[in-house]
mmCIF file of C-alpha atoms and ligand atoms in Angstrom:
data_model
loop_
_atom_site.group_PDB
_atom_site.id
_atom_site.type_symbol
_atom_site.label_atom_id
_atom_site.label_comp_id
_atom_site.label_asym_id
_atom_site.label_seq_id
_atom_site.Cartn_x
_atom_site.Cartn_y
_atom_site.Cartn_z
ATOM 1 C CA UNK A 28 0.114 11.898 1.936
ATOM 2 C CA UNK A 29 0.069 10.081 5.170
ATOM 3 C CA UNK A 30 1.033 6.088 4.941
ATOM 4 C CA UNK A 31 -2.900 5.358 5.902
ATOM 5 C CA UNK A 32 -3.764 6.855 2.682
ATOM 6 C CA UNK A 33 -0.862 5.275 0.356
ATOM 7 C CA UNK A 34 -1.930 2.175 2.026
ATOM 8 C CA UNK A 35 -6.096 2.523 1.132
ATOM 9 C CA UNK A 36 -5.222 4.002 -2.228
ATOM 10 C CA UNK A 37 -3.051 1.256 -3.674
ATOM 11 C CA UNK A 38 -5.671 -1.385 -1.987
ATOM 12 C CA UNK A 39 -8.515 0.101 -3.669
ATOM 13 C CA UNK A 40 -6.329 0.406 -7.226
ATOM 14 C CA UNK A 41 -5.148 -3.173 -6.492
ATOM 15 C CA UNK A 42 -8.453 -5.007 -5.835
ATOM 16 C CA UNK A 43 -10.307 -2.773 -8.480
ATOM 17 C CA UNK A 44 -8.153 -4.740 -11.226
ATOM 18 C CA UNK A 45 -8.677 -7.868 -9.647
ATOM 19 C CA UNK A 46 -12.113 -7.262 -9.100
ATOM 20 C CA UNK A 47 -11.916 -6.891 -13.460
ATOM 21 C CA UNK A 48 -10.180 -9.997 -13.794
ATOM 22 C CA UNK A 49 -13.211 -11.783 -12.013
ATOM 23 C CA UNK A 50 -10.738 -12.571 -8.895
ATOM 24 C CA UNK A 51 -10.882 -13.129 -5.791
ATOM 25 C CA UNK A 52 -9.762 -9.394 -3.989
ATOM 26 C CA UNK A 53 -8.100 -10.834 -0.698
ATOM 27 C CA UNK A 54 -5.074 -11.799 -2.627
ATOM 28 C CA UNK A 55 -1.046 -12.151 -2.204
ATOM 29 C CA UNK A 56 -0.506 -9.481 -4.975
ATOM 30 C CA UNK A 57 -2.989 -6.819 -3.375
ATOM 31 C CA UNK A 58 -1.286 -7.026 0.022
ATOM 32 C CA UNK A 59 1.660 -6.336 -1.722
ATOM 33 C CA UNK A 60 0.726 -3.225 -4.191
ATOM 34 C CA UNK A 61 -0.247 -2.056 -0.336
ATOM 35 C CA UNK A 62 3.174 -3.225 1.511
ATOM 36 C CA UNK A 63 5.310 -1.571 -1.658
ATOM 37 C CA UNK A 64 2.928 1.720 -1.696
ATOM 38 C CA UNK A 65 4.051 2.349 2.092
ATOM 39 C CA UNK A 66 7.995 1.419 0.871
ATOM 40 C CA UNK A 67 9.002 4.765 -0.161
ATOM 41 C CA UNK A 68 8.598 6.495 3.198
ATOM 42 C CA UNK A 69 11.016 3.995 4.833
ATOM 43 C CA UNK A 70 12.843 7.054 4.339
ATOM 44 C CA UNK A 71 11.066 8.663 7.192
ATOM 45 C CA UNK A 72 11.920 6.748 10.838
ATOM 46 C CA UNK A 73 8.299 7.918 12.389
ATOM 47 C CA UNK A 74 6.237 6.614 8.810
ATOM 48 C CA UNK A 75 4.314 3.393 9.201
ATOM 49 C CA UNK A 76 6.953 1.278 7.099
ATOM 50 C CA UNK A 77 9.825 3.810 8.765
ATOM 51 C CA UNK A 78 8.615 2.505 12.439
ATOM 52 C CA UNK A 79 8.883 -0.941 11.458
ATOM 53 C CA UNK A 80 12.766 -1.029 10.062
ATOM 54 C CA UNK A 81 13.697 2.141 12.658
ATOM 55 C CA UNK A 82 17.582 1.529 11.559
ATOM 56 C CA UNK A 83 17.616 1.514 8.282
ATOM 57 C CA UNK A 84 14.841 4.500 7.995
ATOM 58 C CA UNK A 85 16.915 6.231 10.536
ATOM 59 C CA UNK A 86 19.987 5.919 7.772
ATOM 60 C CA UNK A 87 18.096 6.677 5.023
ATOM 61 C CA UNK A 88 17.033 9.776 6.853
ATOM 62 C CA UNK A 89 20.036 11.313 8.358
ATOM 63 C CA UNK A 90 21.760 10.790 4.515
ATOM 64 C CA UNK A 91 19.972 11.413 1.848
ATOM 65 C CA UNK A 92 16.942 12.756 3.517
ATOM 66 C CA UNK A 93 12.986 12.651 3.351
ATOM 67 C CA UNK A 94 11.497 12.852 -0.186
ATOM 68 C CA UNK A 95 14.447 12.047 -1.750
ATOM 69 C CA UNK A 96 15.684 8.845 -3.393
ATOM 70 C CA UNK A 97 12.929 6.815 -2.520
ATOM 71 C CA UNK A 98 10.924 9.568 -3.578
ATOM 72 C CA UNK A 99 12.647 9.783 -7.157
ATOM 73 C CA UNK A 100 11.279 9.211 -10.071
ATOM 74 C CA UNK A 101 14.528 7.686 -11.957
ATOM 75 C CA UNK A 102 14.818 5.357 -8.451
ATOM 76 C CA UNK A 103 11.324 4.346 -9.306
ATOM 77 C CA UNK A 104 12.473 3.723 -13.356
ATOM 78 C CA UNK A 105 15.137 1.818 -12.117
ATOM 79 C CA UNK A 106 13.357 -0.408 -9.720
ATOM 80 C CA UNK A 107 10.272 -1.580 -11.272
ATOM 81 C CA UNK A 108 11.954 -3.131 -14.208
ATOM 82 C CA UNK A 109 14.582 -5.009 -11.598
ATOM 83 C CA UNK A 110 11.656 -6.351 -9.695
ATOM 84 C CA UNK A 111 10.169 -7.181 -13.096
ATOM 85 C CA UNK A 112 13.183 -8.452 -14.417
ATOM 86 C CA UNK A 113 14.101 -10.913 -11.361
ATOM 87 C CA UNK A 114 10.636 -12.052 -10.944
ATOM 88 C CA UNK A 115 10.393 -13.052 -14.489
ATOM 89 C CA UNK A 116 6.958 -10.196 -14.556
ATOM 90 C CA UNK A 117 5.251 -12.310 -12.426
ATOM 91 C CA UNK A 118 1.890 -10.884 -11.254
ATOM 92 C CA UNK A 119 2.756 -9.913 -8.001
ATOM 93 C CA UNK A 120 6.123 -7.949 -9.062
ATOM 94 C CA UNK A 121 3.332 -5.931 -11.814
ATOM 95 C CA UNK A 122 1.128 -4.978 -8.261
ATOM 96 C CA UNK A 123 4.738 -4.010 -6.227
ATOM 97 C CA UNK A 124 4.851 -1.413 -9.233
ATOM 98 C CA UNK A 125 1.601 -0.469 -9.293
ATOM 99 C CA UNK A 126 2.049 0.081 -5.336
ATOM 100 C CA UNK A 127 5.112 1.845 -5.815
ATOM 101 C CA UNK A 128 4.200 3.975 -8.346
ATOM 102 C CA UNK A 129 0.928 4.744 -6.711
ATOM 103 C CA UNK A 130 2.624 6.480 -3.899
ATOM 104 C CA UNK A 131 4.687 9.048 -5.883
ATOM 105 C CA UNK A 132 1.611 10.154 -7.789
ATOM 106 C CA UNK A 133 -0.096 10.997 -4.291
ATOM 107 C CA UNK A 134 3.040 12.724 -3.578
ATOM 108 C CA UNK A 135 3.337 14.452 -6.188
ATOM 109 C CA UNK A 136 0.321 15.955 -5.789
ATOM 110 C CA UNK A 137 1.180 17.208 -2.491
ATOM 111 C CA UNK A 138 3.056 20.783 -1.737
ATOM 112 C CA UNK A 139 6.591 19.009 -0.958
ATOM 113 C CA UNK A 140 6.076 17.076 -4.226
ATOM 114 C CA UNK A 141 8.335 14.585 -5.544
ATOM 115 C CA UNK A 142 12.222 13.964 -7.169
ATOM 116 C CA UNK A 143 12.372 14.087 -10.626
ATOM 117 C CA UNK A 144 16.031 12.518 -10.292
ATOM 118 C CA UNK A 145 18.106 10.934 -6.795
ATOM 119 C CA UNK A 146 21.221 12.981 -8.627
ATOM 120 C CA UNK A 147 19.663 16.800 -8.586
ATOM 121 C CA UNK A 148 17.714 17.536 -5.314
ATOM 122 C CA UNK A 149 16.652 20.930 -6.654
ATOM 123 C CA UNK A 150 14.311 18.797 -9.436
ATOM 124 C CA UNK A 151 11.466 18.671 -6.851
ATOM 125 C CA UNK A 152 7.864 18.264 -9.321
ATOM 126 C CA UNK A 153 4.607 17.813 -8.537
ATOM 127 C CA UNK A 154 0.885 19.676 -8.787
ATOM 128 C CA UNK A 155 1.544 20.936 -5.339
ATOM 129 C CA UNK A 156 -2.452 21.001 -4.894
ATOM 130 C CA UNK A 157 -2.833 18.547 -1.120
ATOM 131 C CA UNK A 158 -1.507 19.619 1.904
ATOM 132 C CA UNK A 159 -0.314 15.900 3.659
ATOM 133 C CA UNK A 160 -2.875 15.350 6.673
ATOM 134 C CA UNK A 161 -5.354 17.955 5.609
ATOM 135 C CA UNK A 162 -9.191 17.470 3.828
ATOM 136 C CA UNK A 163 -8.144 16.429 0.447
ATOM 137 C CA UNK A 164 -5.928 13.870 2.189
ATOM 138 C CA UNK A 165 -8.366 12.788 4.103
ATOM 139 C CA UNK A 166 -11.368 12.380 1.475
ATOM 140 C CA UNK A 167 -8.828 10.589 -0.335
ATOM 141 C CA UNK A 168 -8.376 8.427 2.379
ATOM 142 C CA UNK A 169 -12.211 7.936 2.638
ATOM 143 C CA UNK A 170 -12.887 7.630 -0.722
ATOM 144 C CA UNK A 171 -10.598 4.604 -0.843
ATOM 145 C CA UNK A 172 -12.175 2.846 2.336
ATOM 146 C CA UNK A 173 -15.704 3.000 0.828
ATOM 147 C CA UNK A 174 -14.258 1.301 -2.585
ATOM 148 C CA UNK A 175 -12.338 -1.201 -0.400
ATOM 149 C CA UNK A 176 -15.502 -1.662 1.320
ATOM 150 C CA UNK A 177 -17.808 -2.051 -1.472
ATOM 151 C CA UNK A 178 -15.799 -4.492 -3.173
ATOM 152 C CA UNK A 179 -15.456 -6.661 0.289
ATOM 153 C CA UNK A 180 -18.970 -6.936 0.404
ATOM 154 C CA UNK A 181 -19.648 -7.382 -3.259
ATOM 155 C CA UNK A 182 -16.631 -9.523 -4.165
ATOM 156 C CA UNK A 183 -14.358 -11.120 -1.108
HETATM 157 ZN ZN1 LIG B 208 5.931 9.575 0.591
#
């Protein structure tokens, strides 16, 4: 999925649970469930995270490659409780998960898919259903912006 669609999705998830908790949706957490959805692809140098840390995405690219440790499922396992862990499961490190997480279930419903594990790159899963940048991405992408935009003007 592209990063503008990792980035409306995990909003829309994000303020849709603060919007049940009788919040306010404009909040800390929610901008980051949408900084850590967009964290995985710092893997790719010309992704919307990737662009901003050009280096380090460059690294991560030329090494282990696209779609491939930050796009692991055991990576994401082993994260998520650290960030947990160290925040002492504040609310904020519950909406980097959520983020996170959020991301490789778009990808995995796209035709590269995801890692099952950073140690086997042959365990590639996924429904293999979108094609990244094509309709289904797109209505996603739409779909999110009129959620985002009916809880801004029911409940910002
Ligand atoms: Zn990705």
């Amino acid at each position: 999925m592209r990063g503008y669609t990792h980035l409306a999705f995990a909003l829309a998830v994000a303020s849709s649970i603060e919007t049940l908790q009788h919040r306010n949706i404009i909040t800390l957490p929610v901008a980051v469930a949408g900084i850590s959805a967009l964290m995985p692809d710092i893997d790719h140098p010309d992704s919307m995270i990737g662009r901003k840390v050009k280096p380090v995405s460059w690294f991560i690219n030329k090494l282990p490659g696209h779609r491939t440790i930050t796009h692991s499922l055991d990576f994401a396992v082993g994260l998520c409780p650290v960030v947990l862990l160290s925040s002492n499961f504040s609310y904020w490190a519950w909406m980097f998960a959520l983020g996170y997480v959020s991301h490789l279930l778009l990808d995995s419903l796209t035709l590269n898919g995801i890692k099952l594990s950073i140690f086997r790159q042959d365990s590639t899963i996924g429904f293999r259903l979108v094609r990244t940048g094509g309709v289904v991405d797109t209505a996603i992408f739409i779909a999110c912006l009129l959620i985002l935009s009916f809880l801004i003007t029911k409940h910002a």
